[in-house]
mmCIF file of C-alpha atoms in Angstrom:
data_model
loop_
_atom_site.group_PDB
_atom_site.id
_atom_site.type_symbol
_atom_site.label_atom_id
_atom_site.label_comp_id
_atom_site.label_asym_id
_atom_site.label_seq_id
_atom_site.Cartn_x
_atom_site.Cartn_y
_atom_site.Cartn_z
ATOM 1 C CA PHE U 1 27.266 -38.120 95.383
ATOM 2 C CA THR U 2 26.495 -35.333 93.065
ATOM 3 C CA ALA U 3 27.445 -32.326 95.024
ATOM 4 C CA TRP U 4 30.548 -34.736 96.169
ATOM 5 C CA LEU U 5 31.719 -34.878 92.931
ATOM 6 C CA ALA U 6 31.182 -30.848 91.734
ATOM 7 C CA GLY U 7 32.721 -29.686 95.528
ATOM 8 C CA VAL U 8 36.135 -31.641 94.737
ATOM 9 C CA LEU U 9 36.313 -30.405 91.069
ATOM 10 C CA ARG U 10 35.819 -26.944 92.265
ATOM 11 C CA LYS U 11 38.724 -27.135 94.884
ATOM 12 C CA SER U 12 40.325 -28.844 91.578
ATOM 13 C CA VAL U 13 40.456 -25.404 89.447
ATOM 14 C CA SER U 14 41.517 -21.942 90.133
ATOM 15 C CA VAL U 15 41.359 -18.588 88.680
ATOM 16 C CA PRO U 16 43.719 -15.804 90.209
ATOM 17 C CA PRO U 17 42.278 -12.471 90.249
ATOM 18 C CA THR U 18 43.264 -9.726 87.768
ATOM 19 C CA THR U 19 43.420 -6.129 87.711
ATOM 20 C CA GLU U 20 45.681 -5.324 84.813
ATOM 21 C CA SER U 21 43.772 -7.273 82.720
ATOM 22 C CA ASN U 22 40.325 -8.551 81.208
ATOM 23 C CA VAL U 23 41.555 -11.738 80.190
ATOM 24 C CA LEU U 24 41.219 -14.474 83.028
ATOM 25 C CA THR U 25 43.261 -17.971 83.677
ATOM 26 C CA ILE U 26 41.624 -20.799 84.924
ATOM 27 C CA PHE U 27 43.920 -23.423 86.773
ATOM 28 C CA ALA U 28 43.033 -26.938 87.377
ATOM 29 C CA LYS U 29 44.906 -29.442 89.027
ATOM 30 C CA TRP U 30 44.096 -33.503 88.870
ATOM 31 C CA SER U 31 45.781 -36.407 88.865
ATOM 32 C CA ASP U 32 45.216 -37.300 85.176
ATOM 33 C CA ALA U 33 46.832 -34.494 82.370
ATOM 34 C CA LYS U 34 44.244 -35.132 80.154
ATOM 35 C CA PHE U 35 41.095 -34.524 82.519
ATOM 36 C CA ALA U 36 42.808 -31.461 83.820
ATOM 37 C CA ALA U 37 42.778 -29.896 80.332
ATOM 38 C CA THR U 38 39.216 -30.649 80.168
ATOM 39 C CA LEU U 39 38.517 -29.714 83.296
ATOM 40 C CA ALA U 40 39.880 -26.277 82.352
ATOM 41 C CA ASN U 41 38.360 -26.535 79.269
ATOM 42 C CA ALA U 42 34.941 -26.969 80.937
ATOM 43 C CA PHE U 43 35.064 -24.563 83.465
ATOM 44 C CA ALA U 44 35.541 -21.598 80.758
ATOM 45 C CA GLN U 45 32.894 -23.130 78.931
ATOM 46 C CA ALA U 46 30.641 -23.461 81.699
ATOM 47 C CA TYR U 47 31.533 -19.779 82.322
ATOM 48 C CA ILE U 48 30.624 -18.692 78.748
ATOM 49 C CA ASP U 49 27.511 -20.272 79.473
ATOM 50 C CA THR U 50 26.281 -18.720 82.283
ATOM 51 C CA THR U 51 27.879 -15.706 81.288
ATOM 52 C CA ILE U 52 24.756 -15.707 78.287
ATOM 53 C CA GLU U 53 22.359 -17.191 80.198
ATOM 54 C CA LEU U 54 22.524 -13.932 83.351
ATOM 55 C CA LYS U 55 22.574 -11.821 79.730
ATOM 56 C CA MET U 56 19.393 -13.378 77.581
ATOM 57 C CA GLN U 57 17.153 -14.122 80.883
ATOM 58 C CA PRO U 58 16.194 -10.288 81.612
ATOM 59 C CA ALA U 59 16.016 -10.764 77.451
ATOM 60 C CA LYS U 60 13.706 -13.655 77.590
ATOM 61 C CA GLN U 61 11.888 -11.386 80.733
ATOM 62 C CA TYR U 62 11.703 -8.247 79.226
ATOM 63 C CA ALA U 63 10.397 -9.910 75.552
ATOM 64 C CA LYS U 64 6.932 -11.496 77.599
ATOM 65 C CA LEU U 65 6.766 -8.377 79.284
ATOM 66 C CA PHE U 66 6.812 -6.111 76.035
ATOM 67 C CA ASP U 67 4.500 -9.132 74.773
ATOM 68 C CA GLU U 68 1.933 -8.167 77.197
ATOM 69 C CA ASN U 69 1.793 -4.552 76.856
ATOM 70 C CA ALA U 70 1.961 -4.590 73.147
ATOM 71 C CA ARG U 71 -1.155 -7.097 73.322
ATOM 72 C CA SER U 72 -2.753 -4.448 75.640
ATOM 73 C CA LEU U 73 -1.996 -1.166 73.363
ATOM 74 C CA ARG U 74 -3.349 -3.328 70.105
ATOM 75 C CA ALA U 75 -6.093 -3.733 71.468
ATOM 76 C CA ASP U 76 -6.113 0.042 73.342
ATOM 77 C CA LEU U 77 -5.545 0.697 69.659
ATOM 78 C CA VAL U 78 -8.142 -1.146 67.835
ATOM 79 C CA ALA U 79 -10.684 0.552 70.468
ATOM 80 C CA LYS U 80 -9.419 3.303 69.661
ATOM 81 C CA GLN U 81 -10.033 3.377 65.950
ATOM 82 C CA LYS U 82 -13.021 1.662 66.367
ATOM 83 C CA VAL U 83 -14.449 4.734 68.158
ATOM 84 C CA LEU U 84 -13.058 7.068 65.338
ATOM 85 C CA ALA U 85 -14.403 5.519 63.136
ATOM 86 C CA ASP U 86 -18.349 5.239 64.745
ATOM 87 C CA TYR U 87 -17.666 9.131 65.004
ATOM 88 C CA GLU U 88 -17.329 9.380 61.563
ATOM 89 C CA ASN U 89 -19.666 7.226 60.592
ATOM 90 C CA SER U 90 -22.672 8.726 62.824
ATOM 91 C CA HIS U 91 -22.131 12.254 61.447
ATOM 92 C CA GLY U 92 -21.170 12.049 58.171
ATOM 93 C CA VAL U 93 -17.576 13.319 58.107
ATOM 94 C CA ILE U 94 -13.856 12.514 57.547
ATOM 95 C CA VAL U 95 -11.786 14.728 59.710
ATOM 96 C CA ALA U 96 -9.038 14.640 56.956
ATOM 97 C CA ASP U 97 -11.847 15.632 54.441
ATOM 98 C CA GLU U 98 -11.809 19.589 52.885
ATOM 99 C CA ARG U 99 -15.256 19.831 53.666
ATOM 100 C CA LEU U 100 -14.777 22.592 56.373
ATOM 101 C CA ASP U 101 -12.914 24.587 53.650
ATOM 102 C CA PHE U 102 -15.310 24.360 51.001
ATOM 103 C CA GLU U 103 -18.478 25.457 53.163
ATOM 104 C CA SER U 104 -16.218 27.979 54.423
ATOM 105 C CA ALA U 105 -15.875 29.450 51.342
ATOM 106 C CA ARG U 106 -19.617 28.908 51.111
ATOM 107 C CA GLN U 107 -19.664 31.063 53.829
ATOM 108 C CA THR U 108 -17.370 34.146 52.310
ATOM 109 C CA GLU U 109 -19.080 34.034 48.904
ATOM 110 C CA LEU U 110 -22.587 34.146 50.650
ATOM 111 C CA SER U 111 -21.396 37.647 52.426
ATOM 112 C CA SER U 112 -20.244 39.247 49.739
ATOM 113 C CA GLN U 113 -23.244 38.599 47.854
ATOM 114 C CA LEU U 114 -25.110 39.987 50.679
ATOM 115 C CA VAL U 115 -23.476 42.418 51.040
ATOM 116 C CA ALA U 116 -23.638 43.215 46.520
ATOM 117 C CA ILE U 117 -27.603 43.142 47.835
ATOM 118 C CA GLN U 118 -27.700 46.033 50.217
ATOM 119 C CA SER U 119 -26.282 47.746 48.302
ATOM 120 C CA LEU U 120 -28.687 47.112 45.779
ATOM 121 C CA LEU U 121 -31.504 47.396 47.998
ATOM 122 C CA GLN U 122 -30.341 50.655 49.174
ATOM 123 C CA GLU U 123 -29.553 52.553 45.833
ATOM 124 C CA SER U 124 -33.792 50.981 44.564
ATOM 125 C CA LYS U 125 -34.834 52.767 47.850
ATOM 126 C CA SER U 126 -32.547 56.405 47.373
ATOM 127 C CA ARG U 127 -34.215 56.423 43.594
ATOM 128 C CA GLN U 128 -38.008 54.952 44.595
ATOM 129 C CA HIS U 129 -38.421 58.177 47.066
ATOM 130 C CA PRO U 130 -37.789 61.109 44.555
ATOM 131 C CA VAL U 131 -39.914 59.325 42.309
ATOM 132 C CA SER U 132 -42.512 59.636 44.421
ATOM 133 C CA ALA U 133 -41.991 63.143 45.870
ATOM 134 C CA GLY U 134 -42.095 63.867 41.902
ATOM 135 C CA ASP U 135 -38.599 64.866 40.938
ATOM 136 C CA ASP U 136 -38.633 64.997 37.317
ATOM 137 C CA ALA U 137 -34.737 65.454 37.522
ATOM 138 C CA ARG U 138 -34.829 61.752 38.257
ATOM 139 C CA PRO U 139 -32.415 59.288 36.483
ATOM 140 C CA GLU U 140 -35.191 57.096 35.756
ATOM 141 C CA ILE U 141 -37.049 60.130 34.134
ATOM 142 C CA LEU U 142 -34.032 61.413 32.021
ATOM 143 C CA GLN U 143 -33.037 58.492 30.471
ATOM 144 C CA ASN U 144 -36.469 57.254 29.994
ATOM 145 C CA ALA U 145 -37.148 57.710 26.257
ATOM 146 C CA LEU U 146 -40.984 57.597 26.078
ATOM 147 C CA ILE U 147 -41.052 60.588 28.456
ATOM 148 C CA SER U 148 -38.614 62.633 27.161
ATOM 149 C CA SER U 149 -40.420 62.498 23.703
ATOM 150 C CA LEU U 150 -43.535 63.595 26.066
ATOM 151 C CA GLN U 151 -41.919 66.113 28.026
ATOM 152 C CA SER U 152 -40.866 67.178 24.060
ATOM 153 C CA ASP U 153 -44.183 67.334 23.182
ATOM 154 C CA LEU U 154 -45.240 68.910 26.212
ATOM 155 C CA SER U 155 -42.521 72.198 25.831
ATOM 156 C CA ARG U 156 -43.883 72.530 22.359
ATOM 157 C CA ALA U 157 -47.469 72.097 23.163
ATOM 158 C CA GLU U 158 -47.208 74.796 25.894
ATOM 159 C CA ALA U 159 -45.473 77.541 23.639
ATOM 160 C CA LYS U 160 -47.909 77.132 21.188
ATOM 161 C CA GLN U 161 -50.788 77.690 23.711
ATOM 162 C CA GLN U 162 -48.912 81.237 24.553
ATOM 163 C CA ASN U 163 -48.987 81.746 21.114
ATOM 164 C CA ILE U 164 -52.489 81.091 20.746
ATOM 165 C CA ALA U 165 -53.814 82.913 23.832
ATOM 166 C CA THR U 166 -51.686 85.369 22.123
ATOM 167 C CA GLN U 167 -52.860 86.057 19.273
ATOM 168 C CA LEU U 168 -56.506 84.354 18.937
ATOM 169 C CA GLY U 169 -57.623 84.415 22.530
ATOM 170 C CA ALA U 170 -58.314 81.441 25.706
ATOM 171 C CA ASN U 171 -61.642 81.177 24.307
ATOM 172 C CA HIS U 172 -60.599 80.208 20.756
ATOM 173 C CA PRO U 173 -61.594 76.787 20.059
ATOM 174 C CA ASP U 174 -57.540 75.908 18.899
ATOM 175 C CA TYR U 175 -56.948 76.754 22.480
ATOM 176 C CA LEU U 176 -59.362 74.548 23.536
ATOM 177 C CA ARG U 177 -58.235 71.945 21.688
ATOM 178 C CA ASN U 178 -54.429 72.732 22.322
ATOM 179 C CA GLU U 179 -55.010 72.984 26.038
ATOM 180 C CA ALA U 180 -56.921 69.547 26.102
ATOM 181 C CA GLU U 181 -53.569 67.800 24.591
ATOM 182 C CA ILE U 182 -51.485 69.538 26.963
ATOM 183 C CA LEU U 183 -53.648 68.485 29.531
ATOM 184 C CA SER U 184 -53.356 64.108 28.043
ATOM 185 C CA LEU U 185 -49.280 64.445 27.714
ATOM 186 C CA ARG U 186 -49.374 65.369 31.147
ATOM 187 C CA GLU U 187 -51.564 62.580 32.186
ATOM 188 C CA ARG U 188 -49.474 60.227 30.085
ATOM 189 C CA ILE U 189 -46.651 61.696 31.972
ATOM 190 C CA ALA U 190 -48.048 61.343 35.132
ATOM 191 C CA ARG U 191 -48.864 57.594 34.292
ATOM 192 C CA GLU U 192 -44.854 56.824 32.826
ATOM 193 C CA ASP U 193 -43.928 58.274 36.177
ATOM 194 C CA ALA U 194 -46.601 55.771 37.703
ATOM 195 C CA LYS U 195 -45.117 53.187 36.109
ATOM 196 C CA ILE U 196 -41.623 53.841 37.357
ATOM 197 C CA VAL U 197 -42.482 54.216 40.433
ATOM 198 C CA ALA U 198 -44.119 50.373 40.460
ATOM 199 C CA SER U 199 -40.988 49.408 38.865
ATOM 200 C CA LEU U 200 -39.254 50.488 41.569
ATOM 201 C CA GLY U 201 -41.417 49.844 44.010
ATOM 202 C CA ALA U 202 -41.317 45.914 42.874
ATOM 203 C CA THR U 203 -37.318 46.275 42.666
ATOM 204 C CA THR U 204 -36.930 47.374 45.891
ATOM 205 C CA GLN U 205 -39.281 44.545 47.131
ATOM 206 C CA VAL U 206 -37.216 41.817 45.096
ATOM 207 C CA ASN U 207 -34.048 42.864 46.182
ATOM 208 C CA LEU U 208 -35.613 43.040 50.049
ATOM 209 C CA ARG U 209 -36.230 39.444 49.824
ATOM 210 C CA ARG U 210 -33.029 38.259 47.912
ATOM 211 C CA GLN U 211 -31.917 40.169 51.294
ATOM 212 C CA ASN U 212 -34.117 38.519 53.401
ATOM 213 C CA ASP U 213 -32.673 35.105 51.413
ATOM 214 C CA ILE U 214 -29.273 35.424 51.451
ATOM 215 C CA SER U 215 -29.299 36.512 54.797
ATOM 216 C CA THR U 216 -31.003 33.089 55.768
ATOM 217 C CA ALA U 217 -28.993 31.083 53.963
ATOM 218 C CA LEU U 218 -25.782 32.377 55.271
ATOM 219 C CA GLU U 219 -27.244 32.159 59.078
ATOM 220 C CA ALA U 220 -28.279 28.815 57.800
ATOM 221 C CA GLN U 221 -24.552 28.537 56.363
ATOM 222 C CA LYS U 222 -22.225 30.177 59.768
ATOM 223 C CA GLN U 223 -24.123 27.379 61.893
ATOM 224 C CA ARG U 224 -23.321 24.566 59.848
ATOM 225 C CA VAL U 225 -19.895 25.871 59.506
ATOM 226 C CA LEU U 226 -19.504 25.889 63.355
ATOM 227 C CA LEU U 227 -21.659 22.725 63.794
ATOM 228 C CA LEU U 228 -18.161 20.927 61.125
ATOM 229 C CA LYS U 229 -15.361 23.100 62.805
ATOM 230 C CA HIS U 230 -17.043 21.679 66.171
ATOM 231 C CA GLN U 231 -17.267 18.164 64.381
ATOM 232 C CA ARG U 232 -13.484 18.034 63.281
ATOM 233 C CA ASP U 233 -12.405 19.459 66.489
ATOM 234 C CA GLU U 234 -13.924 16.456 68.328
ATOM 235 C CA GLY U 235 -12.646 13.934 65.573
ATOM 236 C CA THR U 236 -9.089 15.525 65.733
ATOM 237 C CA VAL U 237 -9.111 14.416 69.509
ATOM 238 C CA LEU U 238 -10.634 10.750 68.983
ATOM 239 C CA GLN U 239 -7.621 11.245 65.763
ATOM 240 C CA ASN U 240 -4.825 12.256 67.543
ATOM 241 C CA ASP U 241 -5.654 9.342 70.340
ATOM 242 C CA VAL U 242 -5.825 7.305 67.589
ATOM 243 C CA LEU U 243 -2.506 8.353 66.575
ATOM 244 C CA THR U 244 -0.709 8.081 70.283
ATOM 245 C CA ALA U 245 -1.883 4.560 70.517
ATOM 246 C CA GLN U 246 -0.181 3.579 67.128
ATOM 247 C CA ARG U 247 2.835 5.232 68.198
ATOM 248 C CA ASN U 248 2.981 3.495 72.010
ATOM 249 C CA LEU U 249 1.805 -0.057 70.056
ATOM 250 C CA ASP U 250 5.313 0.923 67.754
ATOM 251 C CA ALA U 251 7.842 1.590 70.326
ATOM 252 C CA VAL U 252 6.480 -1.544 72.648
ATOM 253 C CA THR U 253 6.725 -3.721 69.451
ATOM 254 C CA GLN U 254 10.072 -2.218 68.545
ATOM 255 C CA ARG U 255 11.476 -3.379 72.324
ATOM 256 C CA LEU U 256 9.618 -6.520 71.597
ATOM 257 C CA ALA U 257 11.627 -7.187 68.757
ATOM 258 C CA GLN U 258 15.337 -6.137 70.012
ATOM 259 C CA SER U 259 14.192 -8.400 73.003
ATOM 260 C CA ASN U 260 13.452 -11.664 70.736
ATOM 261 C CA LEU U 261 16.246 -10.698 68.887
ATOM 262 C CA GLN U 262 18.407 -10.829 72.324
ATOM 263 C CA THR U 263 16.953 -13.891 73.438
ATOM 264 C CA GLN U 264 17.640 -15.592 70.125
ATOM 265 C CA THR U 265 21.146 -14.468 69.791
ATOM 266 C CA PRO U 266 23.643 -16.026 72.053
ATOM 267 C CA GLN U 267 26.019 -14.302 72.409
ATOM 268 C CA ALA U 268 28.130 -12.450 75.236
ATOM 269 C CA ASN U 269 31.071 -10.498 75.849
ATOM 270 C CA ILE U 270 33.670 -13.254 76.093
ATOM 271 C CA ALA U 271 35.645 -15.183 74.445
ATOM 272 C CA LEU U 272 37.943 -18.563 75.175
ATOM 273 C CA LEU U 273 41.241 -17.078 73.779
ATOM 274 C CA THR U 274 43.651 -19.845 74.344
ATOM 275 C CA PRO U 275 41.853 -23.626 75.411
ATOM 276 C CA ALA U 276 43.271 -25.802 77.702
ATOM 277 C CA THR U 277 45.837 -28.867 76.477
ATOM 278 C CA GLU U 278 47.409 -31.096 78.185
ATOM 279 C CA PRO U 279 50.577 -30.639 80.002
ATOM 280 C CA PRO U 280 53.725 -32.660 78.461
ATOM 281 C CA GLU U 281 54.808 -31.809 82.559
ATOM 282 C CA PRO U 282 53.061 -33.282 85.074
ATOM 283 C CA SER U 283 52.765 -29.500 86.779
#
């Protein structure tokens, strides 16, 4: 009966096609004028409802698909965040921190210290060799107040020795006493020279040890910087994975929100312009 009634109703309604307008006119023919108007309005509403359903059904399907994708992407994001967090915790690093910059600055500082100590070492070595060769014109001798005083005493004693030798002879007791004084002054000068040699040698050894210590520290710092760079590079890759997963989730979440909005907004680009009313005439 239902199918028969639907067939009868469809035969009673006609919609002439039109190519000049977007407006459709529905004609209904029935023995009862009031029912004819109701039938025309019912077909119009059915057309609107069907259009809305055709629009909302794909949106519902898309919403379901986006929801499933969002769940999967959210799980993927959580997993990648955990990998990044585990990596940072296990290596004691934070990808976005400034430790690499600090360690690089420390490496530069150690390099500067090494250059400075190498210069000091070279200088101390160059000063040590003239002393060993007995060069009295070396800066350490000329700048030493005690040695300068002893040199002056020695010069006076040697001048006095010449006068005594000329006036009294080389066998005179004054000559022998002055000769002993000259020998004593020369021994004291030699001892002071030896002290300077030892001092410069000690300075050279200290500078050498400092150079070795700084070189060792610099090499260790280079390895640390390289390790931090490697760790940061690996962490950056993991962080980029997290950012990519977050962007993918955001995009799908946005599409999901749009689809849900479409399913909750029963609107179509169709409107009923003029409802059918009961005609005053039979036809």
